[in-house]
Tab-separated table of C-alpha atoms in Angstrom:
chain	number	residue	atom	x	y	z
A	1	UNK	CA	15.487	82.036	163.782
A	2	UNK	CA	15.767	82.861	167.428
A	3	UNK	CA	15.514	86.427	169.410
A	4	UNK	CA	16.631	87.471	172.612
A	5	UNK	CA	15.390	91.256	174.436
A	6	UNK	CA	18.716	93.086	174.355
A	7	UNK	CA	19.100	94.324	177.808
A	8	UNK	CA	17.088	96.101	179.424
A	9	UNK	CA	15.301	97.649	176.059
A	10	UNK	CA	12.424	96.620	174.301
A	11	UNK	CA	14.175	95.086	171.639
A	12	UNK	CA	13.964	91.869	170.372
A	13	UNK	CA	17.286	91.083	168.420
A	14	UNK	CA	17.497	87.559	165.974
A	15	UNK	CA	21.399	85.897	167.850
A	16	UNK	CA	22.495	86.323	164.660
A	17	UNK	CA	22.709	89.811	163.066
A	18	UNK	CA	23.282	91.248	159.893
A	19	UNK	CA	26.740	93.151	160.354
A	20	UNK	CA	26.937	95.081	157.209
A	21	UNK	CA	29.880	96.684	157.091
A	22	UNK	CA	31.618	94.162	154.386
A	23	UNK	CA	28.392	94.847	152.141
A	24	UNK	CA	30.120	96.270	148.844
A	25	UNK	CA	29.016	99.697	147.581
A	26	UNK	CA	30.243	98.539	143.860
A	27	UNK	CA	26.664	96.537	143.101
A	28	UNK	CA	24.245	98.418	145.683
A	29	UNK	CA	21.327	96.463	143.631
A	30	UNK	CA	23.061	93.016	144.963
A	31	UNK	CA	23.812	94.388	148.534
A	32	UNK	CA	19.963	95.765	148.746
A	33	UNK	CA	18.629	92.239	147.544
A	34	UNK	CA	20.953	90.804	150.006
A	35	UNK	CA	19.663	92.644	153.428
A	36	UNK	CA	16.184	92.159	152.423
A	37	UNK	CA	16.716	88.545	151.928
A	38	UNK	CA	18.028	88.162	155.032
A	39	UNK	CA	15.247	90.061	156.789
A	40	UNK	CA	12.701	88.228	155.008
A	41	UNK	CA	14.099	85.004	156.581
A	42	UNK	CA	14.446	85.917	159.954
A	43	UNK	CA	17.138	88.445	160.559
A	44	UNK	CA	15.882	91.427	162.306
A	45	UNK	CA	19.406	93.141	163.557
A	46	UNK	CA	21.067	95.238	160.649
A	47	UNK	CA	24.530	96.960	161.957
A	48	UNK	CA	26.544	99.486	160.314
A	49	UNK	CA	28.392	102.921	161.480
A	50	UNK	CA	28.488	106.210	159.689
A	51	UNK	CA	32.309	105.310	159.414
A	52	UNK	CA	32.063	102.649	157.359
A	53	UNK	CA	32.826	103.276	153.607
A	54	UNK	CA	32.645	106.847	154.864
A	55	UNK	CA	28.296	106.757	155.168
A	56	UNK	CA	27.976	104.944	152.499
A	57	UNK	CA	27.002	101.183	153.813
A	58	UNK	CA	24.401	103.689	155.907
A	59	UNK	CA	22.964	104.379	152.455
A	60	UNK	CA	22.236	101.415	151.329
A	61	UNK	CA	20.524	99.621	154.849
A	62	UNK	CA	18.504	102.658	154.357
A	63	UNK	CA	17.634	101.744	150.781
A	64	UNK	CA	16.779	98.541	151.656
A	65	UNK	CA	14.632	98.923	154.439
A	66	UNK	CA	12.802	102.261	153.267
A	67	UNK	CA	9.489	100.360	152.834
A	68	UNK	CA	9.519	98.459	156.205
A	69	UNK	CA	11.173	100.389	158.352
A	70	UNK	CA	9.726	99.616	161.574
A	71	UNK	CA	9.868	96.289	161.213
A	72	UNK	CA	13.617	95.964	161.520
A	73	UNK	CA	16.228	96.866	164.005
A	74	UNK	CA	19.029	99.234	163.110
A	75	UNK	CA	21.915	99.950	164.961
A	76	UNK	CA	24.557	102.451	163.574
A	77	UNK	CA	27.869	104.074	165.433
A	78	UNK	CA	28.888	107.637	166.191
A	79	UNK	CA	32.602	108.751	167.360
A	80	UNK	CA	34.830	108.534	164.104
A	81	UNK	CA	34.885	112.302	162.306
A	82	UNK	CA	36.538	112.443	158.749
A	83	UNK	CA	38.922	114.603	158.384
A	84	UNK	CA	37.869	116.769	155.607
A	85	UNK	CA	41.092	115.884	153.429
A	86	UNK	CA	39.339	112.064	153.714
A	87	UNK	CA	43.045	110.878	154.605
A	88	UNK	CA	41.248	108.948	157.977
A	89	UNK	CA	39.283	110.099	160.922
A	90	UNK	CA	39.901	111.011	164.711
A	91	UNK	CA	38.155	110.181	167.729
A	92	UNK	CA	35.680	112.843	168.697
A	93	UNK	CA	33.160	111.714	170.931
A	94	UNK	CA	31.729	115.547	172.125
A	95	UNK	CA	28.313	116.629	172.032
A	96	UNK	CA	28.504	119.136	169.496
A	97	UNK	CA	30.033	116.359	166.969
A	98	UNK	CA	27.375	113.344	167.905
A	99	UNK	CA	24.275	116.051	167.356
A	100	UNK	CA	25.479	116.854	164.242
A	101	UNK	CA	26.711	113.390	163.309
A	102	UNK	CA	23.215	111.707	164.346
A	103	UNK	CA	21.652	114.197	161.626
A	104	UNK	CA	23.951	112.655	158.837
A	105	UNK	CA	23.109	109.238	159.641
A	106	UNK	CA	19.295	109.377	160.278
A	107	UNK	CA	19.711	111.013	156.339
A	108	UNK	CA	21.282	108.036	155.127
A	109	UNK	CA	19.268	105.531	156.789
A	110	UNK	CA	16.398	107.387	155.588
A	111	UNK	CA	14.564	107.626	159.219
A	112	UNK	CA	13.660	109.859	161.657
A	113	UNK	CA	14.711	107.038	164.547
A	114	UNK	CA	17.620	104.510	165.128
A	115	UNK	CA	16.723	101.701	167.470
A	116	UNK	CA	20.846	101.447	169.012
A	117	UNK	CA	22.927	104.188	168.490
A	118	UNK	CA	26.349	102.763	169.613
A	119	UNK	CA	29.057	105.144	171.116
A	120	UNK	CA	31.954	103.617	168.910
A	121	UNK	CA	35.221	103.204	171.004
A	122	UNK	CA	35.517	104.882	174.037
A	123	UNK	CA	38.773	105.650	176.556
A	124	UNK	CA	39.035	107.147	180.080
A	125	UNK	CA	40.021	110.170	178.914
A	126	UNK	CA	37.292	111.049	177.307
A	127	UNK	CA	34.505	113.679	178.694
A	128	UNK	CA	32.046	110.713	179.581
A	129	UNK	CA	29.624	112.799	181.143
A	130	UNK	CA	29.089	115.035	178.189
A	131	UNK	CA	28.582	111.963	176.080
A	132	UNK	CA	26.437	110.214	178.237
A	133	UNK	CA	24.327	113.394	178.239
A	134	UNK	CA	24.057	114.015	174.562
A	135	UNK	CA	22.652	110.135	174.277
A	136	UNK	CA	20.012	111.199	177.351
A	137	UNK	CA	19.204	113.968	174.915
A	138	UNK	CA	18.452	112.419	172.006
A	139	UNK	CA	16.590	109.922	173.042
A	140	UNK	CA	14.088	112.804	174.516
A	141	UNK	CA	14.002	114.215	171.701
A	142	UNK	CA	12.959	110.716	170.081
A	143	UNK	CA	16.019	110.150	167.792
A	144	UNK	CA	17.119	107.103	169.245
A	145	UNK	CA	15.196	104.531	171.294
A	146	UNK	CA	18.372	103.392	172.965
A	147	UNK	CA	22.062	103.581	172.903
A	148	UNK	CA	24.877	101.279	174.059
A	149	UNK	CA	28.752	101.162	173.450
A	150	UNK	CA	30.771	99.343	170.900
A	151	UNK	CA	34.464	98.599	173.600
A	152	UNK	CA	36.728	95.885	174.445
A	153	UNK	CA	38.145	97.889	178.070
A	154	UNK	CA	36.967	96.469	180.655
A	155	UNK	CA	37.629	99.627	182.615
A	156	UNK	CA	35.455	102.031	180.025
A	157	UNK	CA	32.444	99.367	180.053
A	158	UNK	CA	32.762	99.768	184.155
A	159	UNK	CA	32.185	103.445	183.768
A	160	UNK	CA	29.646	103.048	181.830
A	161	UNK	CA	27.737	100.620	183.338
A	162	UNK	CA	27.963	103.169	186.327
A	163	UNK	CA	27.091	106.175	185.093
A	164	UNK	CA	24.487	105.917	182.238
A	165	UNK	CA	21.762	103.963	180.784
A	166	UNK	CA	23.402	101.809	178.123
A	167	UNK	CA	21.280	98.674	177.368
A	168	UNK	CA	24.489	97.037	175.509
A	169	UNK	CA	27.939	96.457	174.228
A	170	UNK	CA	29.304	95.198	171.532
A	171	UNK	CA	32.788	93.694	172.006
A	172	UNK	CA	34.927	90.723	170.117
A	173	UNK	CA	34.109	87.138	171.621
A	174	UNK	CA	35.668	84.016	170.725
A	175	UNK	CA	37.303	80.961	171.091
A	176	UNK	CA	39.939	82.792	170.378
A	177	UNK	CA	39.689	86.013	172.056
A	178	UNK	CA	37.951	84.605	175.677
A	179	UNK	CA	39.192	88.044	177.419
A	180	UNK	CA	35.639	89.121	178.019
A	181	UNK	CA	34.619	85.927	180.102
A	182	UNK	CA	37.408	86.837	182.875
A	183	UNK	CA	35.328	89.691	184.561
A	184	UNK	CA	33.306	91.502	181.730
A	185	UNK	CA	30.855	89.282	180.502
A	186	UNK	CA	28.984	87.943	184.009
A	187	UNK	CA	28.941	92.263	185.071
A	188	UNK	CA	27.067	92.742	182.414
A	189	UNK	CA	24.603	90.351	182.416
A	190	UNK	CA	24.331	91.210	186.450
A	191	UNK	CA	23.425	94.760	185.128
A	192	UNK	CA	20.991	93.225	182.286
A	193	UNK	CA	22.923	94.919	179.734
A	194	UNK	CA	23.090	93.055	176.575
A	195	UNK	CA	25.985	91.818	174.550
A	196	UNK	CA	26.374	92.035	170.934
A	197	UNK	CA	29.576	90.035	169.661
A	198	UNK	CA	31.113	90.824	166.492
A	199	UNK	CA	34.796	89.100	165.550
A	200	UNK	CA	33.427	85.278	166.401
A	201	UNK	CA	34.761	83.721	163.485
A	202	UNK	CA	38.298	85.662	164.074
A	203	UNK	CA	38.855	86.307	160.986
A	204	UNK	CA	37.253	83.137	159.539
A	205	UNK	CA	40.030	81.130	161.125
A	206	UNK	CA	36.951	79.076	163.085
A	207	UNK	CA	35.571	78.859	159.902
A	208	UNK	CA	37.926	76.771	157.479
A	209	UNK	CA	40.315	79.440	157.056
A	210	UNK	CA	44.160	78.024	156.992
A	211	UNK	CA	45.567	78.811	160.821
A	212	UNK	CA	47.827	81.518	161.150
A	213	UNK	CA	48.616	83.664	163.932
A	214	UNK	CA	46.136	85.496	165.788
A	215	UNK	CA	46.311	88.038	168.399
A	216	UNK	CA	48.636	86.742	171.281
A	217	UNK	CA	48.005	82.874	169.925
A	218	UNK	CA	50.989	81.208	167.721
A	219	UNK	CA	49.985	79.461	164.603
A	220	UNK	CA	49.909	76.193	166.300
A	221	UNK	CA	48.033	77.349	169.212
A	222	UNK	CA	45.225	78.463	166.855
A	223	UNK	CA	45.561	75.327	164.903
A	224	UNK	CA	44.510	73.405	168.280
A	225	UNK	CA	41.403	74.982	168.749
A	226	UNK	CA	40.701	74.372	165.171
A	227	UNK	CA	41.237	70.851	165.734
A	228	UNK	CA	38.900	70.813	168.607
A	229	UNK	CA	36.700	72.872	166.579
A	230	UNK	CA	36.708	70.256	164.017
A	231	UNK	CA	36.288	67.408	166.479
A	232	UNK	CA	32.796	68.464	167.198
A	233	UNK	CA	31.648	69.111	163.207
A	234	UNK	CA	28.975	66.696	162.166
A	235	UNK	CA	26.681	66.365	159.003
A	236	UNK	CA	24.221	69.045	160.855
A	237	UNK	CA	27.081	71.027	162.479
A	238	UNK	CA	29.707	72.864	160.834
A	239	UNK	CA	32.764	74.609	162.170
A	240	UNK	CA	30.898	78.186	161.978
A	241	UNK	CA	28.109	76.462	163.964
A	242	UNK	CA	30.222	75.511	166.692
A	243	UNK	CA	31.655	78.938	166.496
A	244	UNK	CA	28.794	80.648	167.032
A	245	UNK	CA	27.203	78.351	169.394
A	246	UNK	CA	30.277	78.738	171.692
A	247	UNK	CA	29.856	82.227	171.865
A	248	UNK	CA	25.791	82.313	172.217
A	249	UNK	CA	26.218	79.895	175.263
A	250	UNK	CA	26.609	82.662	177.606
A	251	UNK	CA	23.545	83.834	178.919
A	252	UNK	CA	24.577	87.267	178.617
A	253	UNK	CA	25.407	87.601	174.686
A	254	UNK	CA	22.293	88.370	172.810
A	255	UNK	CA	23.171	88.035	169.678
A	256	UNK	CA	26.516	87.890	167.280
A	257	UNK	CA	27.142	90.444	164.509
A	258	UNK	CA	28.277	88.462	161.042
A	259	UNK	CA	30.214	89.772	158.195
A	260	UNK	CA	27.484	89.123	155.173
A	261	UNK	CA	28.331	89.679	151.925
A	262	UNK	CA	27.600	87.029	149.596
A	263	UNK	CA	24.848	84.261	149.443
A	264	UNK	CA	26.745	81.162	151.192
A	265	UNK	CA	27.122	83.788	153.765
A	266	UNK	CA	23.551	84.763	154.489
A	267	UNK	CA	22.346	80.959	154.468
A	268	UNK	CA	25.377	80.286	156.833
A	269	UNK	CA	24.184	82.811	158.881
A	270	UNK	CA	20.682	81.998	158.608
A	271	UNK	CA	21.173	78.412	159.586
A	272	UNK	CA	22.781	78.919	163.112
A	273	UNK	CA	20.693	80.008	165.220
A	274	UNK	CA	18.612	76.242	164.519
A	275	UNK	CA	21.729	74.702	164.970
A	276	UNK	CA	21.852	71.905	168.213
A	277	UNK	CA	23.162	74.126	171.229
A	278	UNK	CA	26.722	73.138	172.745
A	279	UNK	CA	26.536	70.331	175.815
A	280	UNK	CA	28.452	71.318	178.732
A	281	UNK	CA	31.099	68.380	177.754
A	282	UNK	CA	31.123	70.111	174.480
A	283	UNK	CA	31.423	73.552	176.409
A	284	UNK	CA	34.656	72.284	178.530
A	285	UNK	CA	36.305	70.455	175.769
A	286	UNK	CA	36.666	73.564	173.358
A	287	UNK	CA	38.075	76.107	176.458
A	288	UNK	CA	40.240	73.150	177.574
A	289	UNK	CA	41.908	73.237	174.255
A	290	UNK	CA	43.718	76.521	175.150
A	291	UNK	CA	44.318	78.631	177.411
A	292	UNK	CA	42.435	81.972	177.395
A	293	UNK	CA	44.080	85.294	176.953
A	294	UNK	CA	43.416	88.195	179.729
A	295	UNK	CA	43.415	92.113	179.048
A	296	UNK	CA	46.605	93.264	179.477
A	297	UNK	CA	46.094	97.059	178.910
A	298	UNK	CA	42.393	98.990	179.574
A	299	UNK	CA	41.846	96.872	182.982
Protein backbone atom coordinates (compact mmCIF):
# COMPACT_ATOMS: atom_id res chain seq x y z
CA UNK A 1 0.00 0.00 0.00
CA UNK A 2 1.02 3.55 -0.62
CA UNK A 3 0.18 6.99 1.42
CA UNK A 4 0.29 10.42 0.49
CA UNK A 5 -0.04 13.67 3.40
CA UNK A 6 -3.42 15.07 2.38
CA UNK A 7 -2.79 18.68 2.01
CA UNK A 8 -1.58 20.62 4.16
CA UNK A 9 -2.68 18.26 7.34
CA UNK A 10 -0.89 15.79 9.10
CA UNK A 11 -2.52 13.04 7.58
CA UNK A 12 -1.21 10.31 5.90
CA UNK A 13 -4.03 8.79 3.61
CA UNK A 14 -3.40 4.97 1.75
CA UNK A 15 -4.42 6.35 -2.55
CA UNK A 16 -6.88 4.04 -2.15
CA UNK A 17 -9.63 4.48 0.48
CA UNK A 18 -12.26 2.61 1.92
CA UNK A 19 -15.52 4.52 0.71
CA UNK A 20 -18.13 2.86 2.72
CA UNK A 21 -21.14 4.05 1.82
CA UNK A 22 -22.24 0.76 -0.34
CA UNK A 23 -21.35 -1.32 2.94
CA UNK A 24 -24.84 -3.12 3.61
CA UNK A 25 -26.48 -2.64 7.02
CA UNK A 26 -28.42 -6.18 6.40
CA UNK A 27 -25.15 -8.41 7.72
CA UNK A 28 -23.27 -5.67 9.95
CA UNK A 29 -21.09 -8.86 11.19
CA UNK A 30 -19.85 -9.19 7.31
CA UNK A 31 -19.50 -5.35 6.75
CA UNK A 32 -17.41 -5.10 10.27
CA UNK A 33 -15.12 -8.11 9.13
CA UNK A 34 -14.87 -6.37 5.90
CA UNK A 35 -13.39 -2.75 7.10
CA UNK A 36 -11.12 -4.41 9.43
CA UNK A 37 -9.77 -6.57 6.76
CA UNK A 38 -9.08 -3.92 4.76
CA UNK A 39 -7.33 -1.92 7.47
CA UNK A 40 -5.35 -4.77 8.47
CA UNK A 41 -3.89 -4.83 4.91
CA UNK A 42 -3.09 -1.46 4.37
CA UNK A 43 -6.09 0.77 4.06
CA UNK A 44 -6.01 3.55 6.47
CA UNK A 45 -8.86 6.05 4.87
CA UNK A 46 -12.49 4.91 5.93
CA UNK A 47 -15.28 7.45 4.36
CA UNK A 48 -18.81 7.65 5.13
CA UNK A 49 -21.44 10.67 5.86
CA UNK A 50 -24.10 10.83 8.50
CA UNK A 51 -26.45 10.76 5.34
CA UNK A 52 -25.77 7.64 4.27
CA UNK A 53 -28.36 4.89 5.19
CA UNK A 54 -29.58 7.73 7.38
CA UNK A 55 -26.31 7.24 10.23
CA UNK A 56 -26.33 4.01 9.94
CA UNK A 57 -23.01 3.07 7.72
CA UNK A 58 -21.56 5.69 10.63
CA UNK A 59 -22.49 2.88 13.01
CA UNK A 60 -20.89 0.31 11.82
CA UNK A 61 -17.11 2.11 10.83
CA UNK A 62 -17.53 2.90 14.40
CA UNK A 63 -18.05 -0.73 15.35
CA UNK A 64 -15.32 -1.74 13.54
CA UNK A 65 -12.74 0.46 14.51
CA UNK A 66 -13.77 0.86 18.34
CA UNK A 67 -10.60 -1.01 19.45
CA UNK A 68 -8.06 0.90 17.23
CA UNK A 69 -9.29 3.96 16.82
CA UNK A 70 -6.38 6.07 16.42
CA UNK A 71 -4.86 4.11 14.17
CA UNK A 72 -7.20 4.81 11.30
CA UNK A 73 -8.41 7.79 9.44
CA UNK A 74 -12.08 8.68 9.36
CA UNK A 75 -13.66 11.08 7.36
CA UNK A 76 -17.52 11.59 7.61
CA UNK A 77 -19.89 14.52 5.93
CA UNK A 78 -22.19 17.13 7.43
CA UNK A 79 -24.89 19.28 5.31
CA UNK A 80 -27.83 16.77 4.52
CA UNK A 81 -30.72 17.16 7.51
CA UNK A 82 -33.59 14.48 7.44
CA UNK A 83 -36.61 15.65 7.36
CA UNK A 84 -38.29 14.21 10.29
CA UNK A 85 -41.09 12.44 8.07
CA UNK A 86 -37.66 10.47 6.62
CA UNK A 87 -39.25 11.23 3.04
CA UNK A 88 -35.40 12.82 2.05
CA UNK A 89 -33.28 15.58 3.38
CA UNK A 90 -32.48 19.36 2.55
CA UNK A 91 -29.42 21.22 2.37
CA UNK A 92 -28.66 22.98 5.60
CA UNK A 93 -25.25 23.90 5.96
CA UNK A 94 -25.75 26.61 9.21
CA UNK A 95 -23.96 26.53 12.31
CA UNK A 96 -26.60 25.67 14.56
CA UNK A 97 -27.34 22.38 12.32
CA UNK A 98 -23.40 21.22 11.85
CA UNK A 99 -22.91 21.62 15.96
CA UNK A 100 -25.62 19.58 16.52
CA UNK A 101 -25.05 17.24 13.59
CA UNK A 102 -21.19 16.70 14.57
CA UNK A 103 -22.67 15.40 18.06
CA UNK A 104 -24.74 12.63 16.19
CA UNK A 105 -21.93 11.45 14.25
CA UNK A 106 -19.01 11.44 16.79
CA UNK A 107 -21.98 8.99 18.67
CA UNK A 108 -22.05 6.72 15.91
CA UNK A 109 -18.51 6.54 15.15
CA UNK A 110 -18.02 5.99 18.70
CA UNK A 111 -15.20 8.90 19.14
CA UNK A 112 -14.65 11.94 20.61
CA UNK A 113 -12.56 13.14 17.20
CA UNK A 114 -13.00 12.83 13.34
CA UNK A 115 -9.78 13.25 11.43
CA UNK A 116 -11.87 15.10 8.01
CA UNK A 117 -15.05 16.38 8.57
CA UNK A 118 -16.20 17.16 4.95
CA UNK A 119 -18.72 20.08 4.29
CA UNK A 120 -20.96 17.90 1.87
CA UNK A 121 -22.10 20.00 -1.22
CA UNK A 122 -21.83 23.46 -1.11
CA UNK A 123 -23.40 26.52 -3.51
CA UNK A 124 -22.79 30.30 -3.63
CA UNK A 125 -25.65 31.00 -1.95
CA UNK A 126 -24.92 29.64 0.95
CA UNK A 127 -23.73 31.69 4.26
CA UNK A 128 -19.98 30.55 3.71
CA UNK A 129 -18.68 32.53 6.36
CA UNK A 130 -20.85 31.07 9.03
CA UNK A 131 -19.79 27.65 7.88
CA UNK A 132 -16.35 28.25 7.59
CA UNK A 133 -16.56 29.51 11.18
CA UNK A 134 -18.38 26.67 12.78
CA UNK A 135 -15.43 24.24 11.20
CA UNK A 136 -12.73 26.96 12.90
CA UNK A 137 -14.75 26.16 15.98
CA UNK A 138 -14.71 22.79 16.24
CA UNK A 139 -11.57 22.10 15.56
CA UNK A 140 -10.68 24.41 18.82
CA UNK A 141 -12.66 22.72 20.59
CA UNK A 142 -10.78 19.41 19.39
CA UNK A 143 -13.68 17.68 17.52
CA UNK A 144 -12.16 17.55 14.32
CA UNK A 145 -8.48 17.68 13.35
CA UNK A 146 -9.36 19.03 9.95
CA UNK A 147 -12.10 19.67 7.56
CA UNK A 148 -12.33 19.94 3.76
CA UNK A 149 -15.30 20.00 1.18
CA UNK A 150 -16.91 17.24 -0.74
CA UNK A 151 -17.90 19.75 -4.51
CA UNK A 152 -17.66 19.47 -8.12
CA UNK A 153 -18.09 23.78 -8.72
CA UNK A 154 -15.31 25.07 -9.57
CA UNK A 155 -16.59 28.43 -8.43
CA UNK A 156 -17.52 27.09 -4.61
CA UNK A 157 -13.94 25.29 -4.35
CA UNK A 158 -12.51 29.02 -5.41
CA UNK A 159 -14.26 30.45 -2.43
CA UNK A 160 -13.13 28.20 -0.43
CA UNK A 161 -9.78 27.94 -1.16
CA UNK A 162 -9.95 31.80 -0.41
CA UNK A 163 -11.51 32.13 2.56
CA UNK A 164 -10.83 29.16 4.94
CA UNK A 165 -8.51 26.50 5.89
CA UNK A 166 -9.72 23.42 4.03
CA UNK A 167 -6.88 20.85 3.57
CA UNK A 168 -9.12 18.97 0.77
CA UNK A 169 -11.83 18.15 -1.64
CA UNK A 170 -13.35 15.45 -2.70
CA UNK A 171 -14.80 15.65 -6.23
CA UNK A 172 -15.57 12.90 -9.20
CA UNK A 173 -12.38 12.23 -11.46
CA UNK A 174 -12.21 10.15 -14.40
CA UNK A 175 -11.56 9.18 -17.68
CA UNK A 176 -14.74 9.93 -18.06
CA UNK A 177 -15.53 12.94 -16.17
CA UNK A 178 -11.89 15.02 -16.91
CA UNK A 179 -13.83 18.43 -15.91
CA UNK A 180 -11.62 18.91 -12.91
CA UNK A 181 -8.23 18.90 -14.93
CA UNK A 182 -9.43 22.16 -16.98
CA UNK A 183 -8.72 24.69 -14.08
CA UNK A 184 -9.55 22.88 -10.70
CA UNK A 185 -7.18 20.32 -10.19
CA UNK A 186 -3.54 22.32 -10.76
CA UNK A 187 -5.35 25.39 -8.10
CA UNK A 188 -5.49 23.08 -5.77
CA UNK A 189 -2.45 21.47 -5.69
CA UNK A 190 -0.88 25.28 -6.02
CA UNK A 191 -2.75 25.81 -2.64
CA UNK A 192 -1.50 22.23 -1.24
CA UNK A 193 -4.94 21.23 -0.73
CA UNK A 194 -5.49 17.64 -1.25
CA UNK A 195 -7.80 15.77 -3.52
CA UNK A 196 -9.84 12.87 -2.66
CA UNK A 197 -11.62 11.30 -5.86
CA UNK A 198 -14.57 9.26 -5.53
CA UNK A 199 -16.69 8.19 -8.96
CA UNK A 200 -13.27 6.76 -10.84
CA UNK A 201 -14.71 3.71 -12.01
CA UNK A 202 -17.99 5.77 -13.29
CA UNK A 203 -20.14 3.56 -12.40
CA UNK A 204 -17.96 0.48 -13.05
CA UNK A 205 -18.12 1.26 -16.74
CA UNK A 206 -13.94 1.38 -16.54
CA UNK A 207 -14.30 -1.65 -14.88
CA UNK A 208 -15.95 -4.37 -17.25
CA UNK A 209 -19.27 -3.00 -16.97
CA UNK A 210 -21.26 -3.15 -20.55
CA UNK A 211 -20.94 0.72 -22.02
CA UNK A 212 -23.85 2.73 -21.84
CA UNK A 213 -24.30 6.30 -21.68
CA UNK A 214 -22.68 8.40 -19.25
CA UNK A 215 -22.98 11.93 -18.36
CA UNK A 216 -22.62 14.09 -21.61
CA UNK A 217 -20.71 10.89 -23.42
CA UNK A 218 -22.93 8.66 -25.99
CA UNK A 219 -22.70 4.97 -25.64
CA UNK A 220 -20.11 4.75 -28.25
CA UNK A 221 -18.08 7.50 -26.97
CA UNK A 222 -17.76 5.61 -23.66
CA UNK A 223 -17.20 2.43 -25.47
CA UNK A 224 -13.88 4.15 -26.97
CA UNK A 225 -12.31 4.84 -23.89
CA UNK A 226 -13.12 1.39 -22.86
CA UNK A 227 -11.35 0.17 -25.75
CA UNK A 228 -8.36 2.21 -24.95
CA UNK A 229 -8.83 1.18 -21.50
CA UNK A 230 -8.60 -2.32 -22.58
CA UNK A 231 -5.65 -1.73 -24.88
CA UNK A 232 -3.41 -1.15 -21.97
CA UNK A 233 -4.76 -4.40 -19.66
CA UNK A 234 -2.04 -6.93 -19.17
CA UNK A 235 -1.68 -10.15 -16.97
CA UNK A 236 -0.53 -7.63 -13.97
CA UNK A 237 -2.89 -4.79 -15.04
CA UNK A 238 -6.49 -4.83 -15.15
CA UNK A 239 -8.99 -2.32 -16.44
CA UNK A 240 -9.68 -0.98 -12.69
CA UNK A 241 -5.87 -0.62 -12.48
CA UNK A 242 -5.61 1.56 -15.31
CA UNK A 243 -8.56 3.35 -13.92
CA UNK A 244 -7.21 4.21 -10.95
CA UNK A 245 -3.77 4.79 -12.05
CA UNK A 246 -5.11 7.43 -14.52
CA UNK A 247 -6.61 9.27 -11.92
CA UNK A 248 -3.61 8.96 -9.17
CA UNK A 249 -1.23 10.39 -11.92
CA UNK A 250 -1.93 13.84 -10.96
CA UNK A 251 0.21 15.05 -8.42
CA UNK A 252 -2.50 16.69 -6.73
CA UNK A 253 -5.06 13.66 -6.01
CA UNK A 254 -4.12 11.95 -2.84
CA UNK A 255 -5.99 9.27 -2.82
CA UNK A 256 -9.38 7.70 -4.57
CA UNK A 257 -12.46 6.74 -2.52
CA UNK A 258 -13.78 2.99 -3.70
CA UNK A 259 -17.15 1.55 -3.37
CA UNK A 260 -16.24 -1.79 -1.12
CA UNK A 261 -18.62 -4.12 -0.45
CA UNK A 262 -17.74 -7.55 -1.10
CA UNK A 263 -14.37 -9.52 -1.04
CA UNK A 264 -13.25 -9.30 -4.91
CA UNK A 265 -13.76 -5.73 -4.09
CA UNK A 266 -11.42 -5.20 -1.18
CA UNK A 267 -8.53 -7.33 -2.91
CA UNK A 268 -9.24 -5.18 -6.09
CA UNK A 269 -8.82 -2.36 -4.12
CA UNK A 270 -6.02 -3.57 -2.19
CA UNK A 271 -3.99 -4.47 -5.21
CA UNK A 272 -3.80 -0.96 -6.93
CA UNK A 273 -1.94 1.04 -5.33
CA UNK A 274 1.24 -1.79 -6.25
CA UNK A 275 0.06 -1.68 -9.56
CA UNK A 276 2.96 -0.33 -12.41
CA UNK A 277 2.21 3.56 -12.62
CA UNK A 278 0.91 4.93 -16.14
CA UNK A 279 3.95 6.08 -18.74
CA UNK A 280 3.39 9.36 -20.18
CA UNK A 281 2.65 7.48 -23.72
CA UNK A 282 0.21 5.58 -21.68
CA UNK A 283 -0.98 9.00 -20.08
CA UNK A 284 -1.62 10.68 -23.73
CA UNK A 285 -3.07 7.69 -25.35
CA UNK A 286 -6.09 7.27 -22.85
CA UNK A 287 -7.05 11.41 -22.94
CA UNK A 288 -6.48 11.21 -26.72
CA UNK A 289 -9.23 8.71 -26.91
CA UNK A 290 -11.87 11.42 -26.18
CA UNK A 291 -12.40 14.50 -25.78
CA UNK A 292 -12.87 15.87 -22.23
CA UNK A 293 -16.03 17.44 -20.99
CA UNK A 294 -15.85 21.15 -19.33
CA UNK A 295 -18.27 22.55 -16.50
CA UNK A 296 -20.96 24.01 -18.03
CA UNK A 297 -22.90 25.36 -14.97
CA UNK A 298 -21.01 26.30 -11.30
CA UNK A 299 -17.93 28.03 -13.28
Amino acid sequence: MHYKVLGKSDLKVSTTSFGCKSLPATNPEESIQLLQQAFTNGINYFDTADLYDKGENEKLVGQAFRENRHQVIIATKVGNQWRTDGSGWDWNPRKEYILKAVEGSLQRLQTDYLDLYQLHGGTLDDPIDETIETFELLKQQGKIRNYGISSIRPNVIREYIKRSNIVSVMMQYSLLDRRPEETVLDLLQENQIGVVTRGSLAQGLLAGKPPKTYLGYSEQEVKKVIEAIQNLVTDNLSMADVAVQYVLHHPAVASTVLGIRTQTQLQEALYIPNAEALSNNNLNFLQQSLHPLLYEQHR
